[in-house]
Amino acid sequence: AQKVTQAQTEISVVEKEDVTLDCVYETRDTTYYLFWYKQPPSGELVFLIRRNSFDEQNEISGRYSWNFQKSTSSFNFTITASQVVDSAVYFCALSGVNDYKLSFGAGTTVTVRA
Amino acid sequence: DAGVIQSPRHEVTEMGQEVTLRCKPISGHNSLFWYRQTMMRGLELLIYFNNNVPIDDSGMPEDRFSAKMPNASFSTLKIQPSEPRDSAVYFCASSLFPTGNTIYFGEGSWLTVV
């Protein structure tokens, strides 16, 4: 069985602060995909990143960065210099390479105050 | 390119009425998903189609729910009769086989049954 845990329910920061969202996963698969999705107040689910379990390189995209550590089964997400527009619920998700099912974490609500 | 398109975005209906939610997947995608999001249960997979064929409907809560995919560019999720506990956000999503590829979500259909 696959499981994704996002231990932080809510995070509140002031604009320009950095914020890190934790994601820990469990899987018996040797190959798998990890994802992050963003759900802003408008409600849509926006894909942010997909990471293959073979690729442990960290990734940076603008103010977003991701730290994948297979040894600790973690795939953490950092927003640098946060902005009000970053306020959203962020979901971490996991799927096996040959599995159509996405296992979602419970989500972390990020509130960025001006 | 257009993303996954869902309609209606918002629906308020009375208990007992039939509700039909519609989805147009991303052109070229061969996998389609219906998810439901509630506060209590988070994101749940209701049904998965591959090449227009239902592969996994184990998440469909009961016989009141049905889904069809008559062609590669259209799917419906029907609830008949609707009940207040069906109030949720229903997401349609699509991806390109093989599994493990990124699943792209629509903006969701916000259903309220009163």
Coordinates of N, CA, C and O in Angstrom, one line a residue, chain A residues 33 35 37 39 41-47 49-50 91 95-102 104-105, chain B residues 9 33 35 37 43 45 48 55-56 58 89 91 98-108 110:
Chain A
Y33 N 6.6 7.5 -9.0 CA 6.6 9.0 -9.3 C 6.1 9.7 -8.0 O 5.2 9.3 -7.3
F35 N 4.7 13.7 -6.9 CA 4.1 14.9 -7.5 C 3.8 15.9 -6.4 O 3.6 15.6 -5.3
Y37 N 1.0 19.2 -6.3 CA -0.1 20.0 -6.9 C -0.4 21.2 -6.0 O -0.3 21.1 -4.8
Q39 N -3.5 24.0 -5.1 CA -4.9 24.3 -5.2 C -5.2 25.7 -4.6 O -5.3 25.8 -3.4
P41 N -7.2 29.4 -3.9 CA -8.5 29.6 -3.4 C -9.6 29.4 -4.5 O -10.8 29.1 -4.2
S42 N -9.3 29.6 -5.8 CA -10.2 29.5 -6.9 C -10.6 28.0 -7.1 O -11.6 27.7 -7.7
G43 N -9.8 27.1 -6.5 CA -10.3 25.7 -6.5 C -9.6 24.7 -7.4 O -9.7 23.5 -7.2
E44 N -9.1 25.2 -8.5 CA -8.5 24.2 -9.5 C -7.3 23.5 -8.9 O -6.6 24.1 -8.0
L45 N -6.9 22.4 -9.4 CA -5.7 21.7 -9.0 C -4.7 21.9 -10.1 O -4.9 21.4 -11.2
V46 N -3.6 22.5 -9.7 CA -2.5 22.8 -10.7 C -1.3 21.9 -10.5 O -0.8 21.9 -9.4
F47 N -0.9 21.3 -11.5 CA 0.3 20.4 -11.5 C 1.5 21.3 -11.3 O 1.7 22.3 -12.0
I49 N 5.0 19.7 -10.2 CA 6.2 19.0 -10.6 C 6.0 17.5 -10.5 O 5.1 17.0 -9.7
R50 N 6.7 16.7 -11.3 CA 6.7 15.2 -11.2 C 8.2 14.8 -11.1 O 9.0 15.4 -11.8
F91 N -0.6 19.9 -2.3 CA -0.7 18.4 -2.1 C 0.5 17.7 -2.7 O 0.9 18.0 -3.8
S95 N 2.6 7.9 -7.1 CA 2.0 6.7 -7.9 C 3.1 5.8 -8.3 O 4.3 6.2 -8.4
G96 N 2.7 4.5 -8.4 CA 3.7 3.6 -8.9 C 3.9 3.8 -10.4 O 3.0 4.4 -11.0
V97 N 4.9 3.4 -11.0 CA 5.2 3.6 -12.4 C 4.1 2.9 -13.2 O 3.7 3.5 -14.3
N98 N 3.6 1.8 -12.8 CA 2.6 1.1 -13.6 C 1.3 1.2 -12.9 O 0.4 0.3 -13.0
D99 N 1.0 2.2 -12.1 CA -0.2 2.4 -11.4 C -0.9 3.7 -11.7 O -0.2 4.7 -11.7
Y100 N -2.1 3.6 -12.1 CA -2.8 4.8 -12.5 C -3.3 5.6 -11.3 O -3.8 6.7 -11.4
K101 N -3.3 5.0 -10.1 CA -3.8 5.7 -8.9 C -2.8 6.6 -8.3 O -1.6 6.3 -8.1
L102 N -3.3 7.8 -8.0 CA -2.5 8.8 -7.3 C -2.9 8.7 -5.8 O -4.1 8.8 -5.5
F104 N -2.8 10.7 -2.6 CA -2.6 12.1 -2.2 C -2.3 12.2 -0.7 O -2.9 11.5 0.1
G105 N -1.5 13.2 -0.3 CA -1.5 13.5 1.1 C -2.7 14.4 1.4 O -3.5 14.7 0.6
Chain B
R9 N -19.3 24.6 -13.6 CA -18.4 24.9 -12.5 C -19.0 24.9 -11.2 O -18.4 24.5 -10.2
F33 N -10.0 10.3 -15.5 CA -10.3 10.0 -14.1 C -11.4 11.0 -13.6 O -11.4 12.1 -14.0
Y35 N -12.5 12.3 -9.9 CA -12.1 12.4 -8.5 C -13.2 13.2 -7.7 O -13.8 14.0 -8.3
Q37 N -13.6 15.5 -4.1 CA -12.9 16.1 -3.0 C -13.8 16.6 -1.9 O -14.7 17.4 -2.2
L43 N -9.1 13.8 -1.4 CA -9.3 13.5 -2.8 C -9.4 12.0 -3.0 O -8.6 11.2 -2.6
L45 N -10.4 8.8 -5.7 CA -10.6 8.4 -7.1 C -12.0 7.6 -7.2 O -12.2 6.7 -6.5
Y48 N -11.9 5.3 -13.3 CA -10.7 5.5 -14.2 C -11.1 4.8 -15.5 O -11.5 3.6 -15.5
I55 N -12.0 1.0 -16.4 CA -11.0 0.0 -15.9 C -11.2 -0.2 -14.4 O -11.1 -1.4 -14.0
D56 N -11.5 0.8 -13.7 CA -11.6 0.7 -12.2 C -12.7 1.6 -11.8 O -12.5 2.8 -11.8
S58 N -14.1 1.0 -8.7 CA -14.3 0.6 -7.3 C -14.5 1.8 -6.3 O -15.0 1.6 -5.2
V89 N -16.6 18.7 -4.3 CA -16.0 19.2 -5.6 C -15.6 17.9 -6.4 O -15.0 17.0 -5.9
F91 N -13.7 16.5 -9.6 CA -12.7 16.8 -10.6 C -12.6 15.7 -11.6 O -12.6 14.5 -11.4
P98 N 1.8 5.6 -21.0 CA 1.6 4.7 -19.9 C 1.4 5.4 -18.6 O 1.7 6.5 -18.4
T99 N 0.9 4.6 -17.7 CA 0.5 5.2 -16.4 C 1.8 5.7 -15.7 O 2.9 5.2 -16.0
G100 N 1.6 6.6 -14.8 CA 2.7 7.3 -14.2 C 3.0 8.6 -14.8 O 3.7 9.4 -14.2
N101 N 2.5 8.8 -16.0 CA 2.6 10.2 -16.6 C 1.7 11.1 -15.8 O 0.8 10.7 -15.0
T102 N 2.0 12.4 -15.9 CA 1.3 13.4 -15.1 C -0.2 13.4 -15.4 O -0.6 13.3 -16.5
I103 N -0.9 13.5 -14.3 CA -2.4 13.6 -14.4 C -2.7 15.1 -14.3 O -2.3 15.7 -13.3
Y104 N -3.4 15.6 -15.3 CA -3.8 17.0 -15.3 C -5.3 17.1 -14.9 O -6.1 16.4 -15.5
F105 N -5.6 18.0 -14.0 CA -6.9 18.2 -13.5 C -7.7 19.3 -14.1 O -7.1 20.3 -14.5
G106 N -9.0 19.2 -14.2 CA -9.8 20.3 -14.6 C -10.0 21.3 -13.4 O -9.5 21.1 -12.3
E107 N -10.8 22.3 -13.6 CA -11.1 23.3 -12.6 C -12.1 22.8 -11.5 O -12.2 23.4 -10.5
G108 N -12.7 21.7 -11.7 CA -13.6 21.1 -10.8 C -15.0 21.6 -11.0 O -15.3 22.7 -11.5
W110 N -18.2 22.3 -8.6 CA -18.6 22.4 -7.2 C -20.1 22.1 -7.1 O -20.9 22.9 -7.5

